[in-house]
Tab-separated table of C-alpha atoms and ligand atoms in Angstrom:
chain	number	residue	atom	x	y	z
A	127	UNK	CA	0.000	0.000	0.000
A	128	UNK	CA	1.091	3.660	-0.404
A	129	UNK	CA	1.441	6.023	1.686
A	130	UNK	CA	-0.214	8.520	-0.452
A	131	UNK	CA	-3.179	9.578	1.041
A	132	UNK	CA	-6.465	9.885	-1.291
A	133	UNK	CA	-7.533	13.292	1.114
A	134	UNK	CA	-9.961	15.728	-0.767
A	135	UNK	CA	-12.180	13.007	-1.847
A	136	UNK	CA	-14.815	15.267	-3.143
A	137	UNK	CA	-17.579	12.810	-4.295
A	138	UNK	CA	-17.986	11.840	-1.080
A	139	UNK	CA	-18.680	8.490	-2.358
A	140	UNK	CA	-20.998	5.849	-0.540
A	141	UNK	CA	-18.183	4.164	0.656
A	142	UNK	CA	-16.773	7.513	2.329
A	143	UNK	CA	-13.519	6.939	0.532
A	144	UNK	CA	-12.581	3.674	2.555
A	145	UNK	CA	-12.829	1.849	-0.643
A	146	UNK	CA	-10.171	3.014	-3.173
A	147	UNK	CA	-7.753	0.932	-4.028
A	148	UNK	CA	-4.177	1.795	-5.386
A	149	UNK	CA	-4.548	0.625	-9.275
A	150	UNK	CA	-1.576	2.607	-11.525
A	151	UNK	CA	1.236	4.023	-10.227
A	152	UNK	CA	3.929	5.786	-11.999
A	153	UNK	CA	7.104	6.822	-12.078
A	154	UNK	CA	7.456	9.019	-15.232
A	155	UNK	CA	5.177	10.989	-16.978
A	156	UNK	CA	3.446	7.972	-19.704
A	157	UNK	CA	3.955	8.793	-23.392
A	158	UNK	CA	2.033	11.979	-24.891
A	159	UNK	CA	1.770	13.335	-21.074
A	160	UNK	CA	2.477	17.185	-21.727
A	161	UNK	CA	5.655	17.898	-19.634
A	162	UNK	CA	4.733	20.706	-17.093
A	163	UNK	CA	7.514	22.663	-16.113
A	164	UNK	CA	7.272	20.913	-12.997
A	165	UNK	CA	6.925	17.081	-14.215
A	166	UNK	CA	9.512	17.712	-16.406
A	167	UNK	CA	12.608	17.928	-13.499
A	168	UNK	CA	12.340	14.920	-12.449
A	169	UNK	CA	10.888	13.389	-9.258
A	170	UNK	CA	7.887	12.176	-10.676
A	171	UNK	CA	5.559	9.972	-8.560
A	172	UNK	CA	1.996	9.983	-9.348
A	173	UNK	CA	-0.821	7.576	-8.214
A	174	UNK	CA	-4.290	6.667	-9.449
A	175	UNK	CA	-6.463	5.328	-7.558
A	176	UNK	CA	-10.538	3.818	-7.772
A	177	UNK	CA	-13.027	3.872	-5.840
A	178	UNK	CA	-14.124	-0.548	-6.143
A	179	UNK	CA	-18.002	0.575	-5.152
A	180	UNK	CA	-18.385	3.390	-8.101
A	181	UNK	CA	-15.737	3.130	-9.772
A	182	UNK	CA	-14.544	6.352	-9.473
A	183	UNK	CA	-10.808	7.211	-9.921
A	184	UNK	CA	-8.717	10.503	-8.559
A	185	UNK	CA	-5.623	10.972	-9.549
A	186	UNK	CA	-2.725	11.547	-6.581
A	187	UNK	CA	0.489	13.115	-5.750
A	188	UNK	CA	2.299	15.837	-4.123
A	189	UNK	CA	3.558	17.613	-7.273
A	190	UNK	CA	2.657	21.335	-7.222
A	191	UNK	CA	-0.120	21.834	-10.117
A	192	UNK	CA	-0.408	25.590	-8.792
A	193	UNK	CA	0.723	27.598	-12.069
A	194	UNK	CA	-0.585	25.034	-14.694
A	195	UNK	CA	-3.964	27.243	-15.637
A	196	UNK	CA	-2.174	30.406	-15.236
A	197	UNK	CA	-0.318	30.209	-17.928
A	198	UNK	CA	1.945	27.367	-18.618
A	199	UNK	CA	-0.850	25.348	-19.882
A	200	UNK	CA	-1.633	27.324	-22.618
A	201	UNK	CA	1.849	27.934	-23.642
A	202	UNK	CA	2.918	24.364	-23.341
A	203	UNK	CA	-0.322	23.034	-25.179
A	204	UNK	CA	-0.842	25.891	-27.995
A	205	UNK	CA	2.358	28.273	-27.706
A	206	UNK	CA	1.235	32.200	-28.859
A	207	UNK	CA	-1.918	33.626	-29.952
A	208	UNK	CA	-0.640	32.110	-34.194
A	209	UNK	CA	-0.359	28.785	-32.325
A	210	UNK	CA	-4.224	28.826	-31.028
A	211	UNK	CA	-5.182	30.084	-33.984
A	212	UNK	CA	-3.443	27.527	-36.393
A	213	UNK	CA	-5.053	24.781	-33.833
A	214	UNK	CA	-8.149	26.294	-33.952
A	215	UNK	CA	-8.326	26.141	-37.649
A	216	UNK	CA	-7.107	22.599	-38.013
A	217	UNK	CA	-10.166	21.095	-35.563
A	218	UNK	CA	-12.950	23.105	-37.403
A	219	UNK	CA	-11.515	21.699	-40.390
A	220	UNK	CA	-11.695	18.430	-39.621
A	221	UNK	CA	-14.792	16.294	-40.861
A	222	UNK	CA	-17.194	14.429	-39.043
A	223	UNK	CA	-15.748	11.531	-38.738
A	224	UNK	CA	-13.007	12.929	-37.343
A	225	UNK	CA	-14.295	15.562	-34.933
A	226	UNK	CA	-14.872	15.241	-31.047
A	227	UNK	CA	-16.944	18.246	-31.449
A	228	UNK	CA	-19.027	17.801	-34.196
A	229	UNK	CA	-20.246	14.404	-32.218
A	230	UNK	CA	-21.192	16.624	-29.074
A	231	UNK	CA	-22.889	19.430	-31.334
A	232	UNK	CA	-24.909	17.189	-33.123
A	233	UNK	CA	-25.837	15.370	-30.222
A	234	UNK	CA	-26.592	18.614	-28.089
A	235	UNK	CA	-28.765	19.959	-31.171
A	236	UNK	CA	-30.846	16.490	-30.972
A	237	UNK	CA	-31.540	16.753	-27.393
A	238	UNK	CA	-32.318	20.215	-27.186
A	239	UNK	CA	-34.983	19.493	-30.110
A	240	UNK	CA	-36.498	17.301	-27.377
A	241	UNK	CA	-36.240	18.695	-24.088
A	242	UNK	CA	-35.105	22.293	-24.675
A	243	UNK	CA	-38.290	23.475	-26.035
A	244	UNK	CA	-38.631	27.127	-24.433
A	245	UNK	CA	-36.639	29.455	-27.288
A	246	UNK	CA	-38.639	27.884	-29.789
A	247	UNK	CA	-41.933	28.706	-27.943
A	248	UNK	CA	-40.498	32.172	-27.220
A	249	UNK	CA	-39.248	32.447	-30.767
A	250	UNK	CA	-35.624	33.686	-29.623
A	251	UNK	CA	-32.033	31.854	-30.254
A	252	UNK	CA	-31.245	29.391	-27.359
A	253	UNK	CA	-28.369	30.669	-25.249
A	254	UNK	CA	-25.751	28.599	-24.316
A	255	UNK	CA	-22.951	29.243	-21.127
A	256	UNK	CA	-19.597	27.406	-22.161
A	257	UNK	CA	-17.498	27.045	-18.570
A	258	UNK	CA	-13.883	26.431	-19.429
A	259	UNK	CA	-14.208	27.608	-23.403
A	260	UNK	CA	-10.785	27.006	-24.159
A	261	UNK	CA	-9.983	27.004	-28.395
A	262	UNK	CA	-14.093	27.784	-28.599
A	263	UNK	CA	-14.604	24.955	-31.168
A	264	UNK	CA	-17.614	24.291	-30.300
A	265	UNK	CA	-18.917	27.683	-29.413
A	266	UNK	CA	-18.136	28.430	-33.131
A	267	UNK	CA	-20.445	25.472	-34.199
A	268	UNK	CA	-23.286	26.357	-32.386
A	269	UNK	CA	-23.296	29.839	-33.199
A	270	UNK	CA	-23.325	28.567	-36.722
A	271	UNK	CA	-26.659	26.626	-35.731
A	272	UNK	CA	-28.456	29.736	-34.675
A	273	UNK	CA	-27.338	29.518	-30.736
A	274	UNK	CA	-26.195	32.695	-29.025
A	275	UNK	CA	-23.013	31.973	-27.012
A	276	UNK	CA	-20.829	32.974	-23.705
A	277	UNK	CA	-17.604	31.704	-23.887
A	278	UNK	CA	-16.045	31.728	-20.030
A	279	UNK	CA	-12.168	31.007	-19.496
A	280	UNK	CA	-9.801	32.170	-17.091
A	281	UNK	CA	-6.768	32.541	-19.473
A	282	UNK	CA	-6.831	35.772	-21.154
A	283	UNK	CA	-5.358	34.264	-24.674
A	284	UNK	CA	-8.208	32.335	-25.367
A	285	UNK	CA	-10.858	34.862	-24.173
A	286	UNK	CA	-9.262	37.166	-26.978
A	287	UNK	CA	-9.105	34.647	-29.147
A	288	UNK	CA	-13.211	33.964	-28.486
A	289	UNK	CA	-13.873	37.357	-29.166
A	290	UNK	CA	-12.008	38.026	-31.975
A	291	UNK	CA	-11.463	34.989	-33.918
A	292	UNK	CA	-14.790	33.093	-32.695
A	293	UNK	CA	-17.080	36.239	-32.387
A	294	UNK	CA	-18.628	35.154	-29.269
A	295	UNK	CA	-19.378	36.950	-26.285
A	296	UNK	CA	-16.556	36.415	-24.140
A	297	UNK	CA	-15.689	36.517	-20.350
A	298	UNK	CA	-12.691	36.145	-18.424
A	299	UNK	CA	-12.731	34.895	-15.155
A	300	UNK	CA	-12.992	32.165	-12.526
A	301	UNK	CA	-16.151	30.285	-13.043
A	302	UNK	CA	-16.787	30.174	-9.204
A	303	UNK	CA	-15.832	33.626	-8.319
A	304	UNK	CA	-18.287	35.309	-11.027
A	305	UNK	CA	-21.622	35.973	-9.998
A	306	UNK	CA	-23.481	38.300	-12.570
A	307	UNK	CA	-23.234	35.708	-15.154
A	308	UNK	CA	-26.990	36.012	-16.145
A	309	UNK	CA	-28.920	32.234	-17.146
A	310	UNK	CA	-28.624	30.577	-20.281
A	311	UNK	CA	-31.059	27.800	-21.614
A	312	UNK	CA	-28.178	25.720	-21.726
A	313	UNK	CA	-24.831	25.202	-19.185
A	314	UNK	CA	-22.058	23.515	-20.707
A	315	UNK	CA	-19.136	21.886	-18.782
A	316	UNK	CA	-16.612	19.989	-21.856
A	317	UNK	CA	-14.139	18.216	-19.913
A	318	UNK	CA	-13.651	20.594	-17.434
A	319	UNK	CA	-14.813	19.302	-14.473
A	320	UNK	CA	-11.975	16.282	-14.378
A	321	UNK	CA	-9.549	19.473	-13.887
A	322	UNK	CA	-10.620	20.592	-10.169
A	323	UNK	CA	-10.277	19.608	-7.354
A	324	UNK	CA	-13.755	19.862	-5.874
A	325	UNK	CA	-16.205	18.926	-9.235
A	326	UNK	CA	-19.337	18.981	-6.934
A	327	UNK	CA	-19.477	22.714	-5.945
A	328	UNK	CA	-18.622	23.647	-9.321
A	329	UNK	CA	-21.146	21.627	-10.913
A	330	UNK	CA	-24.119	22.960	-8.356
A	331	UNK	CA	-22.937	26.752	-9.269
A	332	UNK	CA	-24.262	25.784	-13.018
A	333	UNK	CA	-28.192	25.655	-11.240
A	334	UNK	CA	-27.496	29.359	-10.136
A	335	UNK	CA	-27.255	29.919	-13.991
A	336	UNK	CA	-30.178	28.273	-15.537
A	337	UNK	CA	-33.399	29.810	-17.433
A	338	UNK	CA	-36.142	27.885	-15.757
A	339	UNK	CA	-36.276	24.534	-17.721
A	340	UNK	CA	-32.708	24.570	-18.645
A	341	UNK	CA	-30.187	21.788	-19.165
A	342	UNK	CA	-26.600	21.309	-17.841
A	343	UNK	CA	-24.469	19.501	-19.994
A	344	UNK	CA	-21.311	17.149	-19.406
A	345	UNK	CA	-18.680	15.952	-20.728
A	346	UNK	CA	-15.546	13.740	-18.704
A	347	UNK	CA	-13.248	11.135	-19.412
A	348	UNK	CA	-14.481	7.107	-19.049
A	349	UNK	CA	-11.767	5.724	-16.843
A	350	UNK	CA	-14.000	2.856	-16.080
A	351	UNK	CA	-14.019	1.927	-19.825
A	352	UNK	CA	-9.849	3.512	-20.212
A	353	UNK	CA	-9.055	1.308	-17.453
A	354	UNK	CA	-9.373	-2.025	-19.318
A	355	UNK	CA	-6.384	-0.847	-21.844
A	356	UNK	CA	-3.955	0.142	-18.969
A	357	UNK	CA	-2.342	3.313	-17.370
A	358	UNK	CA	-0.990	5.099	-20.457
A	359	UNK	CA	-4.420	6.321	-21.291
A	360	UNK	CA	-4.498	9.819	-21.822
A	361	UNK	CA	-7.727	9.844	-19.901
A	362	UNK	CA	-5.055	9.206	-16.548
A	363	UNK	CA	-2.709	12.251	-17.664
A	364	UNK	CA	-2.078	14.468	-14.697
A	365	UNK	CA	-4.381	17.222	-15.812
A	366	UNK	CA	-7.250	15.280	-14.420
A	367	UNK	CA	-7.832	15.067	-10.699
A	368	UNK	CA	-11.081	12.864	-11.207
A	369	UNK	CA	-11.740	10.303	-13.822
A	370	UNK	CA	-15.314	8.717	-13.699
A	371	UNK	CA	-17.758	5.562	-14.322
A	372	UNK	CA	-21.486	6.405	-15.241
A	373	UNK	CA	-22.325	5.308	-11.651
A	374	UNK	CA	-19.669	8.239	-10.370
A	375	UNK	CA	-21.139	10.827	-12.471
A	376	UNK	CA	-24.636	10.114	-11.325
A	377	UNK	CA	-23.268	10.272	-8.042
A	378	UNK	CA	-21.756	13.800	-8.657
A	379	UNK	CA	-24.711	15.690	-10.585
A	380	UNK	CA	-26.452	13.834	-7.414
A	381	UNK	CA	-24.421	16.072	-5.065
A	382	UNK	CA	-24.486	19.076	-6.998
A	383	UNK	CA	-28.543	18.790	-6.668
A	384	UNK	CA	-29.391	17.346	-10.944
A	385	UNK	CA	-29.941	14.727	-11.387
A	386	UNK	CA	-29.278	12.797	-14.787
A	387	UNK	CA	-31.677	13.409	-17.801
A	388	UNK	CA	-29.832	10.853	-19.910
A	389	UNK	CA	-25.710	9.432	-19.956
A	390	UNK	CA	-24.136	8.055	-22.771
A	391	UNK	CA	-20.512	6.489	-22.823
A	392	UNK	CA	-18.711	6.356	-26.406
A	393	UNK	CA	-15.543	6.522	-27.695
A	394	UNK	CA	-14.901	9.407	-29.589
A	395	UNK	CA	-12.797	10.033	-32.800
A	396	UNK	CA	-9.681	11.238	-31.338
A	397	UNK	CA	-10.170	7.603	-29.046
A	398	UNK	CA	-10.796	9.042	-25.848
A	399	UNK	CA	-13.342	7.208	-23.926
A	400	UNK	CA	-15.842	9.799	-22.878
A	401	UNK	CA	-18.873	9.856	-20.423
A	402	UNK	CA	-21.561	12.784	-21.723
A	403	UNK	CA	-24.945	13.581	-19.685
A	404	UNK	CA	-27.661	15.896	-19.365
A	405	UNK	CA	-28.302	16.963	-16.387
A	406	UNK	CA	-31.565	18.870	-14.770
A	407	UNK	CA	-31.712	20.681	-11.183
A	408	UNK	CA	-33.621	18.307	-9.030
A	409	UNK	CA	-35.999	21.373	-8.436
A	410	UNK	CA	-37.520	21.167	-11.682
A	411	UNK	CA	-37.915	17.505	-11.694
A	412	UNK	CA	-40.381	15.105	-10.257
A	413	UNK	CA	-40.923	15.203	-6.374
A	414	UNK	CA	-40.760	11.261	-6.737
A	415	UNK	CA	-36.902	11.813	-8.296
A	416	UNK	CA	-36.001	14.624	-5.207
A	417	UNK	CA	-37.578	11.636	-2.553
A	418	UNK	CA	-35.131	8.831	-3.988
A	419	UNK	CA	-32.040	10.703	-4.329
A	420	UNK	CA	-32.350	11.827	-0.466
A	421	UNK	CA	-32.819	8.412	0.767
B	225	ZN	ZN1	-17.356	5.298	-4.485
């Protein structure tokens, strides 16, 4: 055993994190693992660990992650503002069968058809939040079908790059520190919420900015399904604190008061397993749903 100690445990799963289980430890960053200024020095020791009730998996070590969203992320992922640009370019380029995105746009435009039906009653373009924009790939794809977008990121490259290159409305900040956000019909979290520490407080903030009957949306990595081909998966690179099942994501919207309108798990063109969801605040669902999740 290690003596690592699993400690934030956010999910607070059933099990009260007595369950996890060491399952992949390494020594080295694996192969296509960006090197951080501070992986890259050596000294690297970095544990993953899953919960053997929901399968669940956090990611631990005692590296310091501090400065990896302030800047060096960006410049060790994209380089300057030619580099996002070039980047950007290449991924709207690519065709369907090659896109991430154009997977998660086309199934966010079916499900909004279905259970997203206020704009069209109020004949007005669905609005749409995007936490943690980043390149604003997919911002750019729904504004091209109609939607009006925010684009909210906390590096001030890709907020430029949002509103200049994307034409979106675009905010810089910390997700949890902003409160003047206004509500959107639709709250989208793509693959953010592996990257902090605490997903469950920053999933519940999304209710706060909801138009009544609006949808949350979610995308993270599958670890239960990356699991079964081994450690190198990028879906276990140190960016991710958390990497879920479907039973750990239920948990968390659970927590963060939605519950789960319907979950998915696919593997995506670029091969990443992914888990996606819609997600509803428990408010505007049935009393009989609000009765079972308290139990
Ligand atoms: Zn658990």
């Amino acid at each position: 055993m290690s003596m690592l100690k699993v400690s934030p445990a956010p999910l607070r799963c059933p099990c009260d994190g007595r369950h996890f289980t060491r399952v992949f430890t390494y020594t080295a960053p694996p192969v296509g693992e960006v090197r951080f200024n501070f992986s890259a020095g050596g000294g690297y020791h970095r544990e993953v660990w899953r919960c053997e009730i929901c399968h669940h998996f956090v990611s631990v070590h005692q590296m310091d992650m501090s400065g990896l969203y302030r800047q060096d992320y960006v410049s060790s992922t994209y380089g300057d503002a030619d580099g996002l640009r070039r980047t950007f370019e290449r991924l709207t380029a690519l065709p369907p069968d090659k896109s991430d995105n154009l997977g998660r746009v086309k199934r966010i435009l079916e499900f909004a058809a279905g259970h997203l039906p206020g704009p069209a009653q109020e004949k007005r373009a669905p609005t749409v939040l995007d936490v943690g924009s980043g390149l604003c790939v997919f911002l750019h794809r729904l504004k091209e079908a109609g939607w009006e977008g925010t684009a909210l990121d906390n590096d001030p490259r890709l907020v430029q790059h949002a509103g200049e290159v994307v034409g979106v409305k675009a905010v810089l900040g910390d997700f949890m520190e902003l409160a003047d956000l206004g509500q959107f019909d639709l709250v989208t979290f793509n693959k953010v919420l592996e990257h902090v520490a605490d997903p469950v407080t920053m999933l519940a903030k999304s209710a706060r900015h909801l138009r009544p009957g609006g949808l949350v949306y979610v995308e993270v990595p599958d670890g239960e399904a990356a699991a079964q081909e081994g450690p190198e998966r990028e879906e276990f690179f140190i960016e991710h604190h958390h990497i879920f099942s479907p039973a750990s994501l239920t948990l968390l919207a659970g927590r963060a008061g939605l519950g789960v309108e319907f979950l998915e798990r696919l593997r995506e063109p670029s091969t990443k397993y992914t888990l996606r969801a819609f997600l509803r605040p428990a408010r505007d669902r049935g009393s009989d749903f609000t009765r079972r999740t308290e139990l």
